[in-house]
Amino acid sequence: MPGGTDQTLRPFLWRAERMYSDREIVSRTASGIERYDYRTYGERVARLAHALEEGGIEQGDRVGTFCWNHHRHFETYFGVPNVGAQLHTINPLLPDHHIEHIVSDANDRVLFVDPSLIEQLEGPAESEAFDAVEQYVVMDEDVPETSLSPVTDYESFIADHPTEYDWPDLDEDQPAGMCYTSGTTGNPKGVEYTHQMLWSHTMATLPASGLDIRAEDVVMPVVPMFHVNAWGMPFTSTAAGAKHVYPGPSPEPADLAKLIEEEGVTLSAGVPTVWLGLLEYGQENDLDLSSLERLIIGGAAAPESLIRTFDEEYDVEVLHAWGMTEMSPIGTVSHLKPGMEEWDDDRRDEKRAKQGLLVPGLEMRVIDEDGEEVEWDGEEFGELWIRGPWVTTEYFERPEATEEDVEDSWLKTGDVVTVDPEGYIKIVDRAKDVIKSGGEWISSVELENALMGHDDVSEATVVGVPHERWQERPVAFVVPVEGIDEEALSEELLAMVRENYPKWWTPDDVLFIDEVPKTSTGKFDKKVLRERYDDPSLVEGNVPEEAAPDATD
Ligand code: AMP
């Protein structure tokens, strides 16, 4: 039985409420800036806990959120797990059929939804997949016209409840959070975070060997709170007693620039695309980053030029980090070791652009195709395996996926890496057939199946090609049935993808080829196609640029 000393999230909230009670939580909302302190935060979290209890939520139940980064979402981060329920953050950027699978698989009983995302949820909510949902709560002060039912607004939901809650003693193995990750094939897989995993991730990423978050910091997670708890920063910042700044729904570079300047943000975090956008904004506008000390960039490889520009033009230190949904999520951070600061710029920046050193508490192995550990020489490569207290050892109700990806508590990450003699890992490839564009997954296999479903397509494959802004974009290679009008076919294929998938899944190009190159085992040889893409003269029927929408359109 837990005796109150288990590793749970409760003490982080308790300490911040009492010892940093006047530190602020700031949130950009559709109606302007909301601002309160940890004391008020704690009271609202307690009221939320009472509301959940009155709504029949019990220990072990799942509560979903369909929300961007704001103070109400942050209230669910402590309110839900501390009553013993499980906070299931849902990625609203996924296709409808994935959202249906996720809500049904998790059996969510209550769903918190942002006003700006209601319309998107209404379609999936009509399916049987949402049968277990008993209550929708709109993250606002009132409820707009909607088919979601029964529905209430958040402020009414928590109103009239006491501002104190007698938090239970929980077992540290009690699941506290949940997030789904997309695989190569099939439906997204659930990853559960126990209190102990979130506690240990918080304690490991808090100090300088992790993300170095302190009470004096003003922390703005731009990485969405539906992406592995915004890399754990709402928990870490609370543990530190730092000021939180939440950038609200779909923030533009101008919104981020304003918040950084007006709130004095010292530390922020997000995928490379966000920071490339901010630098672009800075070329045309005044960009005051004088308060900003550090940026954590991860989720996709941070280009060396990005790291250098922030350093040289804005005096902002970039910490390149690597992680995964299954890792809660932080695994490595590219800190320089003593003495490296004095290295010449090129040598130093090459190091900083690597994914970096393991966070203390983790262990790794790098395994080559023969099952042997590779040399740490920066040359030999293999698959990165990791284990540690905040690394998952099991997918939610997916034993076949667990068997494939976990061996003796080692998580096989699917990332192919080299390790240099100083221990810095560098990702050189991905063992799995997926595309990550602007920090979001696109399933090449799903797109291929859709394309091959067209009567005039004999074979099709989709590969990820490097892209300056989005890191990767999908390109389709299609073998058409003989005698087909290729231009008309490519228009039809693009229209079909646009209709059935999020618009940013639409391939940037459809290229017609005579045959898909195959490996010796008969699999599509995507490496050859990626190389060919670099030489467009080798492919026929290049679709004009304007046929393909940008991921942000
Ligand atoms: P997710 O589970 O969606 O967080 O995605 C995890 C995957 O994103 C990793 O396995 C990597 O393939 C990729 N990734 C995350 N961080 C980085 C990084 N800093 N550099 C390159 N790839 C990254």
XYZ file of C-alpha atoms and ligand atoms in Angstrom:
576
model
C 0.000 0.000 0.000
C 1.290 3.471 -0.785
C 2.126 5.384 2.364
C 2.399 8.848 0.874
C 6.102 8.536 0.095
C 5.746 7.086 -3.382
C 7.135 9.034 -6.334
C 4.048 10.921 -7.464
C 3.251 14.342 -8.939
C 1.500 15.579 -5.794
C 4.577 17.054 -3.998
C 5.508 19.205 -7.019
C 2.140 20.937 -6.872
C 2.224 21.168 -3.082
C 5.633 22.861 -3.050
C 4.906 25.355 -5.839
C 1.576 26.361 -4.290
C 3.103 27.048 -0.906
C 6.684 28.096 -1.589
C 6.315 29.959 -4.868
C 2.717 31.039 -4.387
C 3.142 34.419 -6.074
C 5.029 33.207 -9.186
C 2.891 33.709 -12.264
C 1.179 31.538 -14.821
C 0.446 33.490 -18.008
C -1.685 32.265 -20.858
C -2.499 33.670 -24.300
C -6.155 33.005 -25.080
C -8.527 34.031 -27.873
C -9.799 36.844 -25.634
C -6.404 38.134 -24.472
C -3.828 37.400 -21.767
C -4.921 35.528 -18.609
C -2.653 35.801 -15.610
C -2.719 34.342 -12.104
C -0.318 32.913 -9.528
C 0.448 29.423 -8.211
C -1.860 30.048 -5.248
C -4.831 30.580 -7.568
C -3.581 27.768 -9.772
C -3.655 25.361 -6.816
C -7.178 26.476 -5.893
C -8.423 25.955 -9.442
C -6.746 22.537 -9.655
C -8.517 21.556 -6.412
C -11.856 22.750 -7.814
C -11.227 20.737 -10.975
C -10.508 17.640 -8.870
C -13.841 18.060 -7.036
C -15.648 18.557 -10.357
C -14.122 15.367 -11.761
C -15.087 13.478 -8.617
C -18.634 14.787 -8.793
C -18.717 13.761 -12.460
C -18.024 10.179 -11.368
C -14.350 10.029 -12.358
C -12.564 7.403 -10.300
C -9.005 6.186 -9.927
C -7.877 4.523 -13.160
C -10.379 6.348 -15.387
C -9.100 8.175 -18.443
C -9.749 11.819 -19.140
C -8.874 13.133 -22.598
C -7.804 16.592 -23.708
C -8.051 18.012 -27.212
C -6.276 21.273 -26.505
C -3.421 23.655 -27.273
C -1.119 25.187 -24.640
C -2.992 27.280 -22.097
C -3.652 27.649 -18.374
C -6.792 25.476 -18.317
C -4.966 22.646 -20.056
C -2.172 23.072 -17.499
C -4.773 22.728 -14.702
C -5.673 19.262 -16.016
C -1.973 18.311 -15.868
C -2.058 18.141 -12.055
C -5.812 17.927 -11.437
C -6.399 14.697 -13.340
C -3.364 12.584 -12.270
C -3.483 13.708 -8.647
C -6.976 12.287 -8.154
C -5.640 8.995 -9.529
C -7.150 9.333 -13.011
C -5.121 9.329 -16.187
C -4.582 12.385 -18.394
C -4.777 11.382 -22.027
C -3.563 14.202 -24.283
C -4.803 13.817 -27.864
C -3.055 15.253 -30.915
C -5.678 17.266 -32.855
C -3.486 17.262 -35.963
C -4.112 13.560 -36.603
C -6.517 12.277 -39.262
C -10.086 11.620 -38.022
C -9.775 7.830 -38.157
C -6.736 7.949 -35.856
C -8.599 10.209 -33.409
C -11.506 7.767 -33.375
C -9.161 4.855 -32.717
C -7.347 6.702 -29.939
C -10.460 7.821 -28.026
C -12.032 4.393 -28.281
C -8.827 2.523 -27.367
C -8.263 4.721 -24.309
C -11.929 4.596 -23.336
C -11.927 8.278 -22.425
C -14.853 9.210 -20.151
C -14.518 12.986 -20.177
C -13.081 15.081 -23.002
C -11.800 18.637 -22.563
C -11.836 20.466 -25.884
C -10.662 23.889 -27.067
C -13.282 26.167 -28.666
C -11.160 26.378 -31.830
C -11.049 22.568 -32.117
C -14.729 21.781 -31.485
C -15.641 21.619 -35.150
C -12.833 19.184 -35.802
C -14.026 16.883 -33.034
C -17.691 16.914 -34.037
C -17.253 14.478 -36.946
C -15.321 11.760 -35.052
C -17.594 12.297 -32.000
C -20.555 11.002 -33.996
C -18.900 7.611 -34.428
C -19.306 4.659 -32.050
C -15.681 5.175 -31.065
C -16.821 7.982 -28.753
C -19.487 5.893 -26.995
C -17.658 5.922 -23.654
C -17.462 9.730 -23.544
C -19.944 10.933 -20.915
C -19.092 14.621 -20.816
C -17.493 17.260 -23.058
C -15.994 20.310 -21.391
C -15.219 23.327 -23.576
C -12.096 25.187 -22.434
C -13.792 28.572 -22.129
C -16.363 30.578 -20.180
C -19.277 29.568 -22.375
C -20.249 26.980 -24.958
C -20.700 27.861 -28.626
C -23.269 26.123 -30.838
C -22.109 22.482 -31.123
C -23.359 18.948 -31.696
C -21.101 17.662 -28.864
C -23.331 16.494 -26.043
C -23.607 16.624 -23.072
C -21.431 19.682 -22.990
C -20.539 22.354 -20.488
C -17.926 25.077 -20.287
C -14.833 24.725 -18.110
C -15.544 27.678 -15.838
C -19.054 26.384 -15.015
C -17.617 22.878 -14.599
C -15.208 23.923 -11.837
C -17.296 26.755 -10.317
C -18.943 26.249 -6.913
C -16.392 23.684 -5.755
C -14.077 23.994 -2.728
C -10.588 25.421 -3.315
C -8.923 22.663 -1.312
C -8.803 18.955 -2.035
C -7.647 16.093 0.142
C -5.298 14.509 -2.408
C -5.067 10.721 -2.022
C -1.866 8.740 -1.404
C -1.264 7.093 -4.750
C 0.853 4.143 -5.763
C 3.747 5.343 -7.929
C 2.867 2.712 -10.520
C -0.553 4.277 -10.999
C -0.820 5.537 -14.588
C -0.852 9.345 -14.620
C -0.642 10.175 -18.314
C -1.051 8.720 -21.754
C -0.043 9.659 -25.261
C -0.323 7.836 -28.580
C 2.475 7.441 -31.054
C 2.154 6.665 -34.746
C 3.846 3.557 -36.038
C 4.818 2.501 -39.532
C 1.652 0.528 -40.030
C -1.618 0.081 -38.232
C -3.198 2.271 -35.625
C -1.311 4.580 -33.254
C -0.010 2.848 -30.121
C -0.710 4.033 -26.583
C 2.144 4.830 -24.200
C 1.232 5.127 -20.537
C 3.178 7.301 -18.102
C 3.055 6.232 -14.487
C 3.540 8.746 -11.666
C 6.979 7.247 -11.099
C 7.960 7.777 -14.770
C 6.848 11.413 -14.717
C 8.468 11.989 -11.333
C 11.818 10.551 -12.418
C 11.697 12.368 -15.771
C 11.035 15.616 -13.916
C 13.861 15.077 -11.442
C 16.304 14.091 -14.194
C 15.508 16.957 -16.560
C 15.333 19.648 -13.856
C 19.107 20.080 -13.171
C 21.841 21.451 -15.414
C 22.652 18.018 -16.843
C 19.062 17.982 -18.165
C 17.182 21.131 -19.174
C 18.424 23.289 -16.268
C 15.130 24.860 -15.169
C 15.258 27.215 -12.174
C 12.823 29.263 -10.102
C 14.039 32.482 -11.755
C 13.232 31.116 -15.220
C 10.279 32.217 -17.297
C 9.460 29.113 -19.305
C 7.409 29.091 -22.491
C 6.801 25.637 -23.969
C 5.871 26.114 -27.621
C 5.994 22.364 -28.159
C 2.319 21.415 -27.884
C 0.988 20.026 -24.615
C -0.449 17.139 -26.673
C 3.113 16.100 -27.602
C 4.367 14.062 -24.653
C 3.323 16.636 -22.074
C 5.150 19.455 -23.859
C 8.363 17.531 -23.190
C 7.444 17.440 -19.490
C 8.007 21.184 -19.072
C 4.733 21.979 -17.263
C 5.852 19.483 -14.583
C 9.506 20.569 -14.517
C 8.675 24.273 -14.385
C 6.273 23.651 -11.490
C 8.880 21.567 -9.654
C 11.296 24.486 -10.054
C 8.752 27.171 -9.077
C 9.382 28.931 -12.409
C 6.977 31.324 -14.148
C 4.982 29.626 -16.921
C 3.984 31.256 -20.202
C 1.562 29.361 -22.461
C 1.313 30.585 -26.058
C -2.297 29.474 -26.668
C -3.896 28.132 -29.841
C -1.830 28.046 -33.073
C 0.672 30.773 -32.150
C 2.267 32.709 -35.028
C 5.890 33.954 -34.856
C 4.550 37.457 -34.039
C 2.667 36.032 -31.004
C 5.788 34.249 -29.779
C 7.935 37.355 -30.268
C 5.440 39.454 -28.294
C 5.213 36.973 -25.415
C 8.992 36.617 -25.190
C 9.431 40.373 -25.032
C 6.487 41.264 -22.779
C 6.760 38.368 -20.323
C 10.574 38.213 -20.243
C 10.773 34.579 -21.357
C 14.194 33.099 -20.506
C 13.699 29.542 -21.760
C 11.559 28.137 -24.528
C 11.250 24.847 -26.388
C 9.928 23.532 -29.685
C 10.650 21.836 -32.995
C 13.092 23.430 -35.504
C 10.262 24.665 -37.786
C 9.001 27.008 -35.049
C 12.399 28.636 -34.572
C 13.107 28.909 -38.289
C 9.766 30.771 -38.492
C 10.784 33.118 -35.667
C 14.101 33.919 -37.361
C 12.299 34.619 -40.643
C 9.948 36.953 -38.771
C 13.015 38.695 -37.314
C 14.298 39.476 -40.801
C 11.308 41.730 -41.489
C 10.391 42.906 -37.978
C 11.965 44.049 -34.734
C 12.704 40.946 -32.739
C 13.741 41.561 -29.151
C 15.093 38.317 -27.714
C 17.179 40.005 -25.022
C 15.454 38.133 -22.176
C 15.845 34.740 -23.876
C 18.818 32.771 -22.564
C 18.203 29.241 -23.816
C 16.172 27.433 -26.441
C 15.571 23.720 -26.357
C 15.178 22.431 -29.899
C 14.186 18.851 -30.581
C 11.587 16.533 -32.077
C 13.563 16.675 -35.327
C 17.205 17.434 -36.079
C 18.182 21.044 -35.342
C 20.267 22.344 -38.261
C 23.721 23.611 -37.261
C 23.001 26.924 -39.033
C 19.955 27.460 -36.792
C 22.007 26.840 -33.652
C 24.672 29.243 -34.872
C 22.284 32.032 -35.905
C 20.622 32.095 -32.489
C 24.015 32.178 -30.841
C 25.672 34.817 -33.027
C 22.761 37.131 -33.806
C 20.710 36.894 -30.629
C 23.105 35.531 -27.988
C 20.714 32.645 -27.291
C 22.153 29.251 -26.388
C 20.506 26.365 -28.214
C 20.318 23.010 -26.471
C 19.626 20.326 -29.037
C 17.591 17.520 -27.450
C 16.367 14.153 -28.621
C 13.470 12.148 -27.292
C 10.471 10.000 -28.074
C 6.903 9.506 -26.903
C 8.115 6.238 -25.332
C 10.835 8.129 -23.397
C 8.490 10.547 -21.524
C 10.178 12.051 -23.769
C 13.701 13.410 -23.104
C 16.649 11.081 -23.731
C 19.613 13.216 -24.714
C 20.671 16.845 -24.554
C 23.671 18.231 -26.399
C 25.509 19.969 -23.577
C 29.124 20.887 -24.155
C 31.644 19.306 -21.819
C 34.221 21.332 -19.883
C 36.800 22.789 -22.295
C 34.659 22.454 -25.440
C 33.474 26.048 -25.181
C 37.026 27.055 -26.139
C 37.083 24.906 -29.277
C 36.968 26.738 -32.594
C 33.439 27.582 -33.744
C 33.121 24.835 -36.358
C 34.253 22.037 -34.116
C 32.110 23.259 -31.212
C 28.973 23.786 -33.292
C 29.311 20.389 -34.929
C 29.152 18.922 -31.423
C 26.164 21.045 -30.426
C 24.287 19.959 -33.553
C 24.542 16.315 -32.504
C 21.633 14.921 -30.484
C 24.009 14.816 -27.530
C 24.638 13.043 -24.254
C 22.288 10.763 -22.340
C 20.428 12.393 -19.493
C 21.718 10.918 -16.179
C 19.636 7.913 -15.162
C 19.530 6.307 -18.616
C 21.692 3.638 -20.245
C 22.163 2.960 -23.927
C 23.413 0.411 -26.399
C 23.935 0.849 -30.116
C 23.371 -2.424 -31.945
C 24.419 -3.130 -35.539
C 22.747 -5.484 -38.030
C 24.709 -8.461 -36.669
C 23.408 -7.806 -33.163
C 26.820 -6.491 -31.994
C 27.468 -3.258 -30.106
C 29.180 -0.679 -32.317
C 32.438 1.137 -31.549
C 32.117 4.667 -30.202
C 34.157 6.069 -33.070
C 31.605 8.431 -34.645
C 31.607 6.212 -37.762
C 30.030 2.841 -37.058
C 26.287 3.001 -36.814
C 23.500 0.911 -35.382
C 20.076 1.103 -33.769
C 19.869 3.018 -30.493
C 18.488 0.997 -27.576
C 17.705 2.768 -24.295
C 16.528 1.795 -20.841
C 15.801 3.722 -17.696
C 13.187 4.706 -15.123
C 11.157 6.913 -17.499
C 11.422 4.680 -20.574
C 8.353 2.644 -21.438
C 8.637 -1.123 -21.447
C 5.154 -1.815 -22.735
C 2.631 -0.415 -25.220
C -0.954 -0.124 -24.004
C -2.732 -3.385 -24.858
C -0.484 -4.060 -27.855
C 1.631 -7.116 -26.920
C 2.806 -7.631 -30.521
C 4.165 -4.063 -30.658
C 5.822 -4.511 -27.260
C 7.445 -7.712 -28.428
C 8.782 -5.978 -31.516
C 10.189 -2.894 -29.787
C 11.156 -3.970 -26.265
C 13.750 -6.571 -25.252
C 14.640 -7.118 -21.580
C 13.512 -3.559 -20.710
C 15.583 -2.109 -23.555
C 13.496 0.083 -25.851
C 14.576 -0.296 -29.474
C 14.153 3.292 -30.589
C 14.204 2.727 -34.368
C 16.721 5.578 -34.666
C 20.015 4.722 -36.313
C 22.934 6.539 -34.693
C 26.675 6.904 -34.412
C 28.387 7.617 -31.078
C 31.623 9.591 -30.991
C 34.476 8.904 -28.553
C 33.110 11.593 -26.199
C 29.742 9.798 -26.045
C 27.680 12.192 -28.192
C 25.079 10.423 -30.282
C 24.154 11.561 -33.766
C 21.068 10.330 -35.579
C 21.982 9.308 -39.110
C 18.869 7.457 -40.251
C 15.587 5.944 -39.161
C 15.060 2.183 -39.192
C 11.330 2.704 -39.631
C 9.451 3.849 -42.682
C 7.929 7.103 -41.465
C 8.178 10.780 -42.366
C 8.340 13.567 -39.794
C 7.367 16.966 -41.159
C 7.483 20.027 -38.930
C 7.556 17.714 -35.911
C 4.464 15.711 -36.926
C 4.362 12.179 -38.312
C 3.062 11.266 -41.734
C 2.579 7.572 -42.397
C 4.134 6.793 -45.766
C 2.523 3.352 -45.677
C -0.978 4.814 -45.282
C -0.388 7.215 -48.157
C 0.999 4.418 -50.328
C -2.053 2.268 -49.696
C -4.324 5.182 -50.556
C -2.453 5.905 -53.807
C -2.349 2.250 -54.801
C -6.102 2.094 -54.246
C -6.569 4.262 -57.360
C -7.496 2.251 -60.467
C -4.935 3.976 -62.664
C -2.006 3.335 -60.310
C -0.087 0.138 -60.691
C 2.464 0.777 -57.922
C 3.233 3.707 -55.661
C 5.600 4.599 -52.884
C 6.029 7.661 -50.710
C 9.395 8.830 -49.414
C 10.473 11.630 -47.113
C 12.856 14.114 -48.722
C 14.826 16.780 -46.844
C 13.151 20.176 -46.608
C 14.713 23.328 -45.226
C 11.678 24.515 -43.278
C 9.786 21.303 -42.467
C 12.893 19.073 -42.132
C 11.098 16.432 -44.261
C 8.257 16.448 -46.800
C 6.541 13.523 -48.551
C 7.022 12.899 -52.255
C 5.073 10.219 -54.136
C 6.612 8.018 -56.821
C 3.908 6.468 -58.957
C 3.962 3.770 -61.651
C 0.836 4.510 -63.703
C -1.232 2.042 -65.659
C -0.178 2.267 -69.330
C -1.591 5.005 -71.514
C -2.877 7.215 -68.684
C -2.837 11.019 -68.800
C -0.250 11.614 -66.077
C -1.098 15.233 -65.384
C -4.759 14.442 -64.811
C -3.843 11.435 -62.673
C -1.530 13.433 -60.427
C -4.278 16.033 -59.901
C -6.715 13.258 -58.984
C -4.268 11.631 -56.585
C -3.484 14.884 -54.824
C -7.187 15.728 -54.557
C -7.865 12.274 -53.105
C -5.173 12.673 -50.428
C -6.371 16.185 -49.594
C -9.879 14.933 -49.083
C -8.999 12.005 -46.817
C -6.004 13.166 -44.795
C -4.842 16.319 -43.017
C -3.764 18.763 -45.718
C -0.123 18.731 -44.658
C 0.019 15.003 -45.551
C -0.393 15.928 -49.241
C 2.805 15.011 -51.115
C 4.814 17.978 -52.370
C 5.337 16.169 -55.670
C 3.946 13.253 -57.622
C 6.660 11.798 -59.832
C 5.976 9.162 -62.459
C 8.419 6.304 -62.880
C 8.439 3.063 -64.889
C 9.155 0.806 -61.952
C 9.671 1.107 -58.183
C 13.247 -0.010 -57.408
C 13.288 -2.993 -55.030
C 15.781 -4.375 -52.527
C 17.040 -7.962 -52.765
C 14.173 -9.002 -50.479
C 11.595 -7.347 -52.737
C 10.887 -4.293 -50.538
C 10.581 -0.821 -52.056
C 14.098 0.628 -52.085
C 13.383 4.116 -50.820
C 17.060 4.988 -50.497
C 17.445 4.784 -54.279
C 14.381 6.970 -54.778
C 15.612 9.559 -52.295
C 18.883 9.728 -54.194
C 17.011 9.987 -57.487
C 14.917 12.816 -56.134
C 18.092 14.858 -55.811
C 18.506 14.522 -59.567
C 15.135 15.475 -61.093
C 16.366 14.850 -64.631
C 16.172 11.157 -63.829
C 12.452 11.268 -63.138
C 9.715 12.115 -65.572
C 6.520 14.069 -65.052
C 7.627 16.421 -62.287
C 4.488 18.127 -60.985
C 4.661 21.933 -60.872
C 5.398 23.356 -57.393
C 2.039 25.060 -56.973
C 0.217 21.712 -57.147
C 1.425 20.890 -53.663
C 0.239 22.899 -50.662
C 2.561 23.809 -47.859
C 1.981 22.069 -44.551
C 0.855 25.317 -42.964
C -1.675 26.342 -45.586
P 7.834 11.268 -31.143
O 7.576 9.959 -30.517
O 6.720 11.765 -31.984
O 8.316 12.257 -30.138
O 9.031 11.074 -32.172
C 10.266 10.552 -31.772
C 11.195 10.502 -32.948
O 11.437 11.802 -33.466
C 12.566 9.959 -32.633
O 12.573 8.547 -32.586
C 13.388 10.528 -33.777
O 13.224 9.771 -34.953
C 12.747 11.880 -33.984
N 13.493 12.915 -33.229
C 13.203 13.424 -32.017
N 14.114 14.350 -31.653
C 15.017 14.418 -32.664
C 16.205 15.172 -32.882
N 16.655 16.068 -32.015
N 16.874 14.938 -34.041
C 16.431 14.050 -34.954
N 15.323 13.321 -34.796
C 14.612 13.502 -33.670
